Amino acid sequence: MAVARATVREVQSLAQKKFRDATGRFVVEGLRMMRDAVDSDFEFVGAFHTAAFAEEPGAEHLLQRLHAKCPFVAQVTARELERMTETVNPPGVLAVLRQKRHDASSLIERRDSPMVLVALDGVSDPGNLGSVVRTCDWFGVDGVLLGRTSVDLYNPKVVRGTMGGIFHLPVVGDVDLLPAISRARQNGFTVYVTDAAGEAHFDRVKFPARSLIVFGNEARGVSDPIRTMADARVAVRRYGAGESLNVAVACGIVLSGLHKLVDE
């Protein structure tokens, strides 16, 4: 049975930030992402799938779990699902979830040791942000502080790009980074910023037990006020003629040095 046109329009509207902000909701698509969402403590609002998806391997078990966790699950036509999303060739299943608002202070003041946080200062490309969160998830980062000038965490391209990372570690959005970094230092964090002209090469840094690493805007890097707050500037050595590194690539390279992190 077809769902109401108003429902289709409501889901479709979540591609726009103003509607995500107004409703506190966002969209997740695809079998893999849906599995991670079901395993998380995010709250489901509704889920939609096509008849063809229900026949795919693994779909039956997922749909059983969705029916148990989600208050509203509906089968829709392929055309209806296409209208709900901007994805080319949508994967046949999507869900609407409530956004989760983590608190920066609670994360910074946790007494876990070792503990690594990543802060993002003006990362503007959705694909880059998604990849950074995915990378932080891979390297076991304890949380991400997303500065106010960065792209919205719940942008559909960001969500897809995290490959489930959004459900695995706390990402705090809309953070005023200057006071947050100051508070982190008061709570025992050593603050590093990434800078192509940095004095410390990443593979020579012995990251202390509580480390906060700041990555900056794709074109401008970390802003001057934040750079002046850092205990050290970390660089990735350049061997070729490239002008700069993609921020997600730089994040992965620097975080690969975390195996040196030791208790002070």
PDB file of C-alpha atoms in Angstrom:
ATOM      1  CA  MET A   1       0.000   0.000   0.000  1.00  0.00           C
ATOM      2  CA  ALA A   2       1.304   3.434  -0.926  1.00  0.00           C
ATOM      3  CA  VAL A   3       2.263   5.767   1.894  1.00  0.00           C
ATOM      4  CA  ALA A   4       0.762   9.211   2.160  1.00  0.00           C
ATOM      5  CA  ARG A   5       2.278  11.874  -0.087  1.00  0.00           C
ATOM      6  CA  ALA A   6       2.796  14.048   2.979  1.00  0.00           C
ATOM      7  CA  THR A   7       4.978  11.342   4.509  1.00  0.00           C
ATOM      8  CA  VAL A   8       7.087  11.144   1.361  1.00  0.00           C
ATOM      9  CA  ARG A   9       7.493  14.931   1.373  1.00  0.00           C
ATOM     10  CA  GLU A  10       8.437  14.958   5.068  1.00  0.00           C
ATOM     11  CA  VAL A  11      11.219  12.432   4.529  1.00  0.00           C
ATOM     12  CA  GLN A  12      12.337  14.206   1.360  1.00  0.00           C
ATOM     13  CA  SER A  13      12.565  17.528   3.219  1.00  0.00           C
ATOM     14  CA  LEU A  14      15.234  16.127   5.558  1.00  0.00           C
ATOM     15  CA  ALA A  15      17.773  16.571   2.775  1.00  0.00           C
ATOM     16  CA  GLN A  16      17.680  20.251   3.796  1.00  0.00           C
ATOM     17  CA  LYS A  17      19.381  21.429   6.971  1.00  0.00           C
ATOM     18  CA  LYS A  18      16.587  23.790   7.993  1.00  0.00           C
ATOM     19  CA  PHE A  19      14.134  20.902   8.175  1.00  0.00           C
ATOM     20  CA  ARG A  20      16.621  18.630   9.947  1.00  0.00           C
ATOM     21  CA  ASP A  21      17.169  21.382  12.511  1.00  0.00           C
ATOM     22  CA  ALA A  22      13.451  22.059  12.889  1.00  0.00           C
ATOM     23  CA  THR A  23      12.513  18.410  13.396  1.00  0.00           C
ATOM     24  CA  GLY A  24      15.662  17.059  15.021  1.00  0.00           C
ATOM     25  CA  ARG A  25      15.597  14.163  12.547  1.00  0.00           C
ATOM     26  CA  PHE A  26      17.841  12.712   9.837  1.00  0.00           C
ATOM     27  CA  VAL A  27      17.862   9.922   7.267  1.00  0.00           C
ATOM     28  CA  VAL A  28      19.915   6.723   7.114  1.00  0.00           C
ATOM     29  CA  GLU A  29      20.030   4.544   3.996  1.00  0.00           C
ATOM     30  CA  GLY A  30      21.230   1.078   3.029  1.00  0.00           C
ATOM     31  CA  LEU A  31      21.519  -2.358   4.608  1.00  0.00           C
ATOM     32  CA  ARG A  32      24.913  -1.852   6.247  1.00  0.00           C
ATOM     33  CA  MET A  33      24.133   1.552   7.719  1.00  0.00           C
ATOM     34  CA  MET A  34      20.764   0.310   8.909  1.00  0.00           C
ATOM     35  CA  ARG A  35      22.399  -2.571  10.772  1.00  0.00           C
ATOM     36  CA  ASP A  36      24.665  -0.143  12.595  1.00  0.00           C
ATOM     37  CA  ALA A  37      21.710   2.092  13.384  1.00  0.00           C
ATOM     38  CA  VAL A  38      19.694  -0.810  14.804  1.00  0.00           C
ATOM     39  CA  ASP A  39      22.643  -1.823  16.983  1.00  0.00           C
ATOM     40  CA  SER A  40      22.962   1.731  18.323  1.00  0.00           C
ATOM     41  CA  ASP A  41      20.927   3.588  20.932  1.00  0.00           C
ATOM     42  CA  PHE A  42      19.637   6.116  18.381  1.00  0.00           C
ATOM     43  CA  GLU A  43      15.855   6.446  18.383  1.00  0.00           C
ATOM     44  CA  PHE A  44      13.960   5.418  15.233  1.00  0.00           C
ATOM     45  CA  VAL A  45      10.998   7.430  13.952  1.00  0.00           C
ATOM     46  CA  GLY A  46      10.057   5.350  10.902  1.00  0.00           C
ATOM     47  CA  ALA A  47      11.500   3.029   8.252  1.00  0.00           C
ATOM     48  CA  PHE A  48      10.667   2.345   4.603  1.00  0.00           C
ATOM     49  CA  HIS A  49      11.684  -0.418   2.206  1.00  0.00           C
ATOM     50  CA  THR A  50      10.789  -1.763  -1.215  1.00  0.00           C
ATOM     51  CA  ALA A  51       9.486  -5.226  -2.011  1.00  0.00           C
ATOM     52  CA  ALA A  52      12.687  -5.937  -3.935  1.00  0.00           C
ATOM     53  CA  PHE A  53      14.805  -5.095  -0.896  1.00  0.00           C
ATOM     54  CA  ALA A  54      12.857  -7.559   1.237  1.00  0.00           C
ATOM     55  CA  GLU A  55      14.111 -10.357  -1.036  1.00  0.00           C
ATOM     56  CA  GLU A  56      17.804  -9.441  -0.701  1.00  0.00           C
ATOM     57  CA  PRO A  57      20.193 -11.570   1.405  1.00  0.00           C
ATOM     58  CA  GLY A  58      20.182 -10.380   4.996  1.00  0.00           C
ATOM     59  CA  ALA A  59      17.110  -8.220   4.560  1.00  0.00           C
ATOM     60  CA  GLU A  60      14.707 -10.533   6.390  1.00  0.00           C
ATOM     61  CA  HIS A  61      16.681 -10.446   9.632  1.00  0.00           C
ATOM     62  CA  LEU A  62      17.103  -6.667   9.423  1.00  0.00           C
ATOM     63  CA  LEU A  63      13.397  -6.116   8.829  1.00  0.00           C
ATOM     64  CA  GLN A  64      12.570  -8.283  11.840  1.00  0.00           C
ATOM     65  CA  ARG A  65      14.814  -6.142  13.991  1.00  0.00           C
ATOM     66  CA  LEU A  66      13.360  -2.955  12.519  1.00  0.00           C
ATOM     67  CA  HIS A  67       9.830  -4.060  13.327  1.00  0.00           C
ATOM     68  CA  ALA A  68      10.947  -4.727  16.912  1.00  0.00           C
ATOM     69  CA  LYS A  69      12.680  -1.368  17.352  1.00  0.00           C
ATOM     70  CA  CYS A  70      10.916   1.049  15.038  1.00  0.00           C
ATOM     71  CA  PRO A  71       7.376   2.346  15.711  1.00  0.00           C
ATOM     72  CA  PHE A  72       6.537   2.543  12.002  1.00  0.00           C
ATOM     73  CA  VAL A  73       7.816   0.288   9.176  1.00  0.00           C
ATOM     74  CA  ALA A  74       6.224   0.483   5.730  1.00  0.00           C
ATOM     75  CA  GLN A  75       6.772  -1.122   2.353  1.00  0.00           C
ATOM     76  CA  VAL A  76       6.829   1.479  -0.414  1.00  0.00           C
ATOM     77  CA  THR A  77       7.212   1.474  -4.156  1.00  0.00           C
ATOM     78  CA  ALA A  78      10.610   2.056  -5.751  1.00  0.00           C
ATOM     79  CA  ARG A  79       9.309   5.373  -7.069  1.00  0.00           C
ATOM     80  CA  GLU A  80       8.231   6.513  -3.601  1.00  0.00           C
ATOM     81  CA  LEU A  81      11.610   5.605  -2.147  1.00  0.00           C
ATOM     82  CA  GLU A  82      13.375   7.498  -4.940  1.00  0.00           C
ATOM     83  CA  ARG A  83      11.373  10.594  -4.058  1.00  0.00           C
ATOM     84  CA  MET A  84      12.400  10.299  -0.392  1.00  0.00           C
ATOM     85  CA  THR A  85      16.129  10.525  -1.110  1.00  0.00           C
ATOM     86  CA  GLU A  86      18.590  12.385  -3.306  1.00  0.00           C
ATOM     87  CA  THR A  87      20.744   9.251  -3.659  1.00  0.00           C
ATOM     88  CA  VAL A  88      21.253   7.984  -7.198  1.00  0.00           C
ATOM     89  CA  ASN A  89      20.026   4.364  -7.318  1.00  0.00           C
ATOM     90  CA  PRO A  90      18.793   4.268  -3.691  1.00  0.00           C
ATOM     91  CA  PRO A  91      19.561   1.014  -1.868  1.00  0.00           C
ATOM     92  CA  GLY A  92      15.958   0.022  -1.185  1.00  0.00           C
ATOM     93  CA  VAL A  93      15.705   0.775   2.529  1.00  0.00           C
ATOM     94  CA  LEU A  94      15.907   3.925   4.627  1.00  0.00           C
ATOM     95  CA  ALA A  95      14.939   5.091   8.053  1.00  0.00           C
ATOM     96  CA  VAL A  96      14.271   8.368   9.818  1.00  0.00           C
ATOM     97  CA  LEU A  97      16.069   8.706  13.164  1.00  0.00           C
ATOM     98  CA  ARG A  98      16.196  11.330  15.867  1.00  0.00           C
ATOM     99  CA  GLN A  99      19.426  13.286  16.081  1.00  0.00           C
ATOM    100  CA  LYS A 100      21.545  12.734  19.152  1.00  0.00           C
ATOM    101  CA  ARG A 101      23.033  15.747  20.882  1.00  0.00           C
ATOM    102  CA  HIS A 102      26.219  14.884  22.738  1.00  0.00           C
ATOM    103  CA  ASP A 103      27.686  17.342  25.228  1.00  0.00           C
ATOM    104  CA  ALA A 104      31.238  18.629  24.684  1.00  0.00           C
ATOM    105  CA  SER A 105      31.883  19.318  28.373  1.00  0.00           C
ATOM    106  CA  SER A 106      30.876  15.815  29.433  1.00  0.00           C
ATOM    107  CA  LEU A 107      33.195  14.336  26.831  1.00  0.00           C
ATOM    108  CA  ILE A 108      36.135  16.573  27.733  1.00  0.00           C
ATOM    109  CA  GLU A 109      35.713  16.006  31.459  1.00  0.00           C
ATOM    110  CA  ARG A 110      35.670  12.218  31.263  1.00  0.00           C
ATOM    111  CA  ARG A 111      38.551  10.861  33.299  1.00  0.00           C
ATOM    112  CA  ASP A 112      39.348   7.961  30.928  1.00  0.00           C
ATOM    113  CA  SER A 113      43.053   7.499  30.250  1.00  0.00           C
ATOM    114  CA  PRO A 114      44.298   7.149  27.612  1.00  0.00           C
ATOM    115  CA  MET A 115      41.803   9.334  25.744  1.00  0.00           C
ATOM    116  CA  VAL A 116      42.062  10.881  22.289  1.00  0.00           C
ATOM    117  CA  LEU A 117      39.716  13.538  20.901  1.00  0.00           C
ATOM    118  CA  VAL A 118      39.672  15.036  17.406  1.00  0.00           C
ATOM    119  CA  ALA A 119      38.416  18.573  16.773  1.00  0.00           C
ATOM    120  CA  LEU A 120      37.438  19.850  13.322  1.00  0.00           C
ATOM    121  CA  ASP A 121      37.792  23.548  12.587  1.00  0.00           C
ATOM    122  CA  GLY A 122      35.797  24.566   9.509  1.00  0.00           C
ATOM    123  CA  VAL A 123      35.715  21.258   7.599  1.00  0.00           C
ATOM    124  CA  SER A 124      33.207  22.254   4.939  1.00  0.00           C
ATOM    125  CA  ASP A 125      32.951  19.340   2.517  1.00  0.00           C
ATOM    126  CA  PRO A 126      30.380  16.667   3.474  1.00  0.00           C
ATOM    127  CA  GLY A 127      32.427  13.859   1.967  1.00  0.00           C
ATOM    128  CA  ASN A 128      35.496  14.944   3.903  1.00  0.00           C
ATOM    129  CA  LEU A 129      33.623  15.125   7.199  1.00  0.00           C
ATOM    130  CA  GLY A 130      32.104  11.699   6.653  1.00  0.00           C
ATOM    131  CA  SER A 131      35.528  10.251   5.880  1.00  0.00           C
ATOM    132  CA  VAL A 132      37.089  11.892   8.946  1.00  0.00           C
ATOM    133  CA  VAL A 133      34.445  10.376  11.247  1.00  0.00           C
ATOM    134  CA  ARG A 134      34.937   6.994   9.560  1.00  0.00           C
ATOM    135  CA  THR A 135      38.706   7.315  10.050  1.00  0.00           C
ATOM    136  CA  CYS A 136      38.338   8.291  13.701  1.00  0.00           C
ATOM    137  CA  ASP A 137      36.129   5.247  14.185  1.00  0.00           C
ATOM    138  CA  TRP A 138      38.806   3.013  12.618  1.00  0.00           C
ATOM    139  CA  PHE A 139      41.598   4.336  14.846  1.00  0.00           C
ATOM    140  CA  GLY A 140      39.576   4.178  18.058  1.00  0.00           C
ATOM    141  CA  VAL A 141      39.241   7.902  18.726  1.00  0.00           C
ATOM    142  CA  ASP A 142      37.081   8.559  21.788  1.00  0.00           C
ATOM    143  CA  GLY A 143      35.094  11.450  20.336  1.00  0.00           C
ATOM    144  CA  VAL A 144      34.938  14.232  17.754  1.00  0.00           C
ATOM    145  CA  LEU A 145      34.280  17.925  18.395  1.00  0.00           C
ATOM    146  CA  LEU A 146      32.736  19.514  15.315  1.00  0.00           C
ATOM    147  CA  GLY A 147      33.308  23.268  15.189  1.00  0.00           C
ATOM    148  CA  ARG A 148      30.451  25.629  14.374  1.00  0.00           C
ATOM    149  CA  THR A 149      31.895  26.573  10.994  1.00  0.00           C
ATOM    150  CA  SER A 150      31.966  22.956   9.815  1.00  0.00           C
ATOM    151  CA  VAL A 151      29.322  21.240   7.694  1.00  0.00           C
ATOM    152  CA  ASP A 152      26.274  19.755   9.440  1.00  0.00           C
ATOM    153  CA  LEU A 153      26.934  16.278  10.881  1.00  0.00           C
ATOM    154  CA  TYR A 154      23.496  15.055   9.765  1.00  0.00           C
ATOM    155  CA  ASN A 155      23.877  16.101   6.135  1.00  0.00           C
ATOM    156  CA  PRO A 156      22.933  12.943   4.154  1.00  0.00           C
ATOM    157  CA  LYS A 157      26.325  12.854   2.391  1.00  0.00           C
ATOM    158  CA  VAL A 158      28.099  13.100   5.741  1.00  0.00           C
ATOM    159  CA  VAL A 159      25.997  10.315   7.251  1.00  0.00           C
ATOM    160  CA  ARG A 160      26.673   8.000   4.312  1.00  0.00           C
ATOM    161  CA  GLY A 161      30.365   8.866   4.348  1.00  0.00           C
ATOM    162  CA  THR A 162      30.780   7.845   7.993  1.00  0.00           C
ATOM    163  CA  MET A 163      30.008   4.233   7.018  1.00  0.00           C
ATOM    164  CA  GLY A 164      28.396   3.681  10.416  1.00  0.00           C
ATOM    165  CA  GLY A 165      30.948   5.683  12.401  1.00  0.00           C
ATOM    166  CA  ILE A 166      28.239   8.152  13.398  1.00  0.00           C
ATOM    167  CA  PHE A 167      26.731   5.317  15.467  1.00  0.00           C
ATOM    168  CA  HIS A 168      29.994   4.107  17.022  1.00  0.00           C
ATOM    169  CA  LEU A 169      31.535   7.166  18.676  1.00  0.00           C
ATOM    170  CA  PRO A 170      30.225  10.467  20.056  1.00  0.00           C
ATOM    171  CA  VAL A 171      30.381  13.348  17.573  1.00  0.00           C
ATOM    172  CA  VAL A 172      29.507  16.681  19.183  1.00  0.00           C
ATOM    173  CA  GLY A 173      28.141  19.191  16.688  1.00  0.00           C
ATOM    174  CA  ASP A 174      28.041  22.998  16.755  1.00  0.00           C
ATOM    175  CA  VAL A 175      30.963  23.344  19.190  1.00  0.00           C
ATOM    176  CA  ASP A 176      32.531  26.709  20.007  1.00  0.00           C
ATOM    177  CA  LEU A 177      36.063  25.371  19.732  1.00  0.00           C
ATOM    178  CA  LEU A 178      38.016  28.114  21.518  1.00  0.00           C
ATOM    179  CA  PRO A 179      36.417  27.626  24.949  1.00  0.00           C
ATOM    180  CA  ALA A 180      36.186  23.867  24.372  1.00  0.00           C
ATOM    181  CA  ILE A 181      39.923  23.610  23.697  1.00  0.00           C
ATOM    182  CA  SER A 182      40.666  25.824  26.707  1.00  0.00           C
ATOM    183  CA  ARG A 183      38.552  23.528  28.862  1.00  0.00           C
ATOM    184  CA  ALA A 184      40.303  20.483  27.425  1.00  0.00           C
ATOM    185  CA  ARG A 185      43.684  21.885  28.442  1.00  0.00           C
ATOM    186  CA  GLN A 186      42.346  22.492  31.951  1.00  0.00           C
ATOM    187  CA  ASN A 187      41.348  18.825  32.008  1.00  0.00           C
ATOM    188  CA  GLY A 188      44.804  17.549  31.168  1.00  0.00           C
ATOM    189  CA  PHE A 189      44.694  17.348  27.370  1.00  0.00           C
ATOM    190  CA  THR A 190      47.734  18.212  25.285  1.00  0.00           C
ATOM    191  CA  VAL A 191      46.511  20.096  22.205  1.00  0.00           C
ATOM    192  CA  TYR A 192      47.981  19.534  18.742  1.00  0.00           C
ATOM    193  CA  VAL A 193      47.041  21.294  15.521  1.00  0.00           C
ATOM    194  CA  THR A 194      47.884  19.956  12.084  1.00  0.00           C
ATOM    195  CA  ASP A 195      49.940  22.386  10.018  1.00  0.00           C
ATOM    196  CA  ALA A 196      52.014  21.770   6.903  1.00  0.00           C
ATOM    197  CA  ALA A 197      54.665  24.029   8.422  1.00  0.00           C
ATOM    198  CA  GLY A 198      54.475  22.388  11.839  1.00  0.00           C
ATOM    199  CA  GLU A 199      57.639  21.884  13.845  1.00  0.00           C
ATOM    200  CA  ALA A 200      56.858  18.286  14.898  1.00  0.00           C
ATOM    201  CA  HIS A 201      56.527  15.483  12.346  1.00  0.00           C
ATOM    202  CA  PHE A 202      53.617  13.206  13.256  1.00  0.00           C
ATOM    203  CA  ASP A 203      55.673   9.999  13.392  1.00  0.00           C
ATOM    204  CA  ARG A 204      58.069  11.544  15.892  1.00  0.00           C
ATOM    205  CA  VAL A 205      55.344  12.625  18.297  1.00  0.00           C
ATOM    206  CA  LYS A 206      54.805  10.499  21.388  1.00  0.00           C
ATOM    207  CA  PHE A 207      51.193  11.446  21.991  1.00  0.00           C
ATOM    208  CA  PRO A 208      50.444  11.733  25.717  1.00  0.00           C
ATOM    209  CA  ALA A 209      47.635   9.866  27.396  1.00  0.00           C
ATOM    210  CA  ARG A 210      45.133  12.693  26.926  1.00  0.00           C
ATOM    211  CA  SER A 211      45.518  14.215  23.470  1.00  0.00           C
ATOM    212  CA  LEU A 212      43.325  16.553  21.435  1.00  0.00           C
ATOM    213  CA  ILE A 213      44.215  16.830  17.739  1.00  0.00           C
ATOM    214  CA  VAL A 214      42.747  19.657  15.635  1.00  0.00           C
ATOM    215  CA  PHE A 215      42.283  19.403  11.856  1.00  0.00           C
ATOM    216  CA  GLY A 216      41.341  22.473   9.860  1.00  0.00           C
ATOM    217  CA  ASN A 217      39.532  23.757   6.819  1.00  0.00           C
ATOM    218  CA  GLU A 218      40.381  22.161   3.486  1.00  0.00           C
ATOM    219  CA  ALA A 219      41.786  25.397   2.028  1.00  0.00           C
ATOM    220  CA  ARG A 220      42.783  27.559   5.023  1.00  0.00           C
ATOM    221  CA  GLY A 221      43.806  24.974   7.606  1.00  0.00           C
ATOM    222  CA  VAL A 222      43.353  25.589  11.324  1.00  0.00           C
ATOM    223  CA  SER A 223      42.363  29.158  12.194  1.00  0.00           C
ATOM    224  CA  ASP A 224      44.947  31.430  13.830  1.00  0.00           C
ATOM    225  CA  PRO A 225      43.168  31.782  17.214  1.00  0.00           C
ATOM    226  CA  ILE A 226      43.088  27.996  17.622  1.00  0.00           C
ATOM    227  CA  ARG A 227      46.624  27.579  16.297  1.00  0.00           C
ATOM    228  CA  THR A 228      47.919  29.914  19.007  1.00  0.00           C
ATOM    229  CA  MET A 229      46.321  27.728  21.694  1.00  0.00           C
ATOM    230  CA  ALA A 230      48.143  24.583  20.608  1.00  0.00           C
ATOM    231  CA  ASP A 231      50.956  22.964  22.551  1.00  0.00           C
ATOM    232  CA  ALA A 232      52.521  21.822  19.266  1.00  0.00           C
ATOM    233  CA  ARG A 233      51.952  21.963  15.512  1.00  0.00           C
ATOM    234  CA  VAL A 234      52.065  18.551  13.825  1.00  0.00           C
ATOM    235  CA  ALA A 235      53.077  18.143  10.184  1.00  0.00           C
ATOM    236  CA  VAL A 236      52.967  15.345   7.631  1.00  0.00           C
ATOM    237  CA  ARG A 237      56.201  15.408   5.693  1.00  0.00           C
ATOM    238  CA  ARG A 238      55.833  16.169   1.984  1.00  0.00           C
ATOM    239  CA  TYR A 239      57.962  14.205  -0.479  1.00  0.00           C
ATOM    240  CA  GLY A 240      56.416  15.316  -3.769  1.00  0.00           C
ATOM    241  CA  ALA A 241      55.109  18.478  -5.378  1.00  0.00           C
ATOM    242  CA  GLY A 242      51.547  18.366  -4.050  1.00  0.00           C
ATOM    243  CA  GLU A 243      50.286  21.605  -2.556  1.00  0.00           C
ATOM    244  CA  SER A 244      48.257  20.049   0.234  1.00  0.00           C
ATOM    245  CA  LEU A 245      46.676  16.876   1.616  1.00  0.00           C
ATOM    246  CA  ASN A 246      42.977  16.107   1.761  1.00  0.00           C
ATOM    247  CA  VAL A 247      41.911  16.641   5.367  1.00  0.00           C
ATOM    248  CA  ALA A 248      40.555  13.104   5.730  1.00  0.00           C
ATOM    249  CA  VAL A 249      43.809  11.661   4.368  1.00  0.00           C
ATOM    250  CA  ALA A 250      45.828  13.828   6.749  1.00  0.00           C
ATOM    251  CA  CYS A 251      43.614  12.695   9.608  1.00  0.00           C
ATOM    252  CA  GLY A 252      44.274   9.049   8.808  1.00  0.00           C
ATOM    253  CA  ILE A 253      48.024   9.576   8.544  1.00  0.00           C
ATOM    254  CA  VAL A 254      48.298  11.452  11.847  1.00  0.00           C
ATOM    255  CA  LEU A 255      46.012   9.075  13.722  1.00  0.00           C
ATOM    256  CA  SER A 256      48.119   6.151  12.548  1.00  0.00           C
ATOM    257  CA  GLY A 257      50.725   7.463  15.000  1.00  0.00           C
ATOM    258  CA  LEU A 258      48.454   6.891  17.978  1.00  0.00           C
ATOM    259  CA  HIS A 259      50.089   3.519  18.690  1.00  0.00           C
ATOM    260  CA  LYS A 260      52.775   5.590  20.406  1.00  0.00           C
ATOM    261  CA  LEU A 261      50.277   7.026  22.853  1.00  0.00           C
ATOM    262  CA  VAL A 262      51.361   6.143  26.401  1.00  0.00           C
ATOM    263  CA  ASP A 263      50.365   7.067  29.935  1.00  0.00           C
ATOM    264  CA  GLU A 264      52.292   9.991  31.309  1.00  0.00           C
TER     265      GLU A 264
END
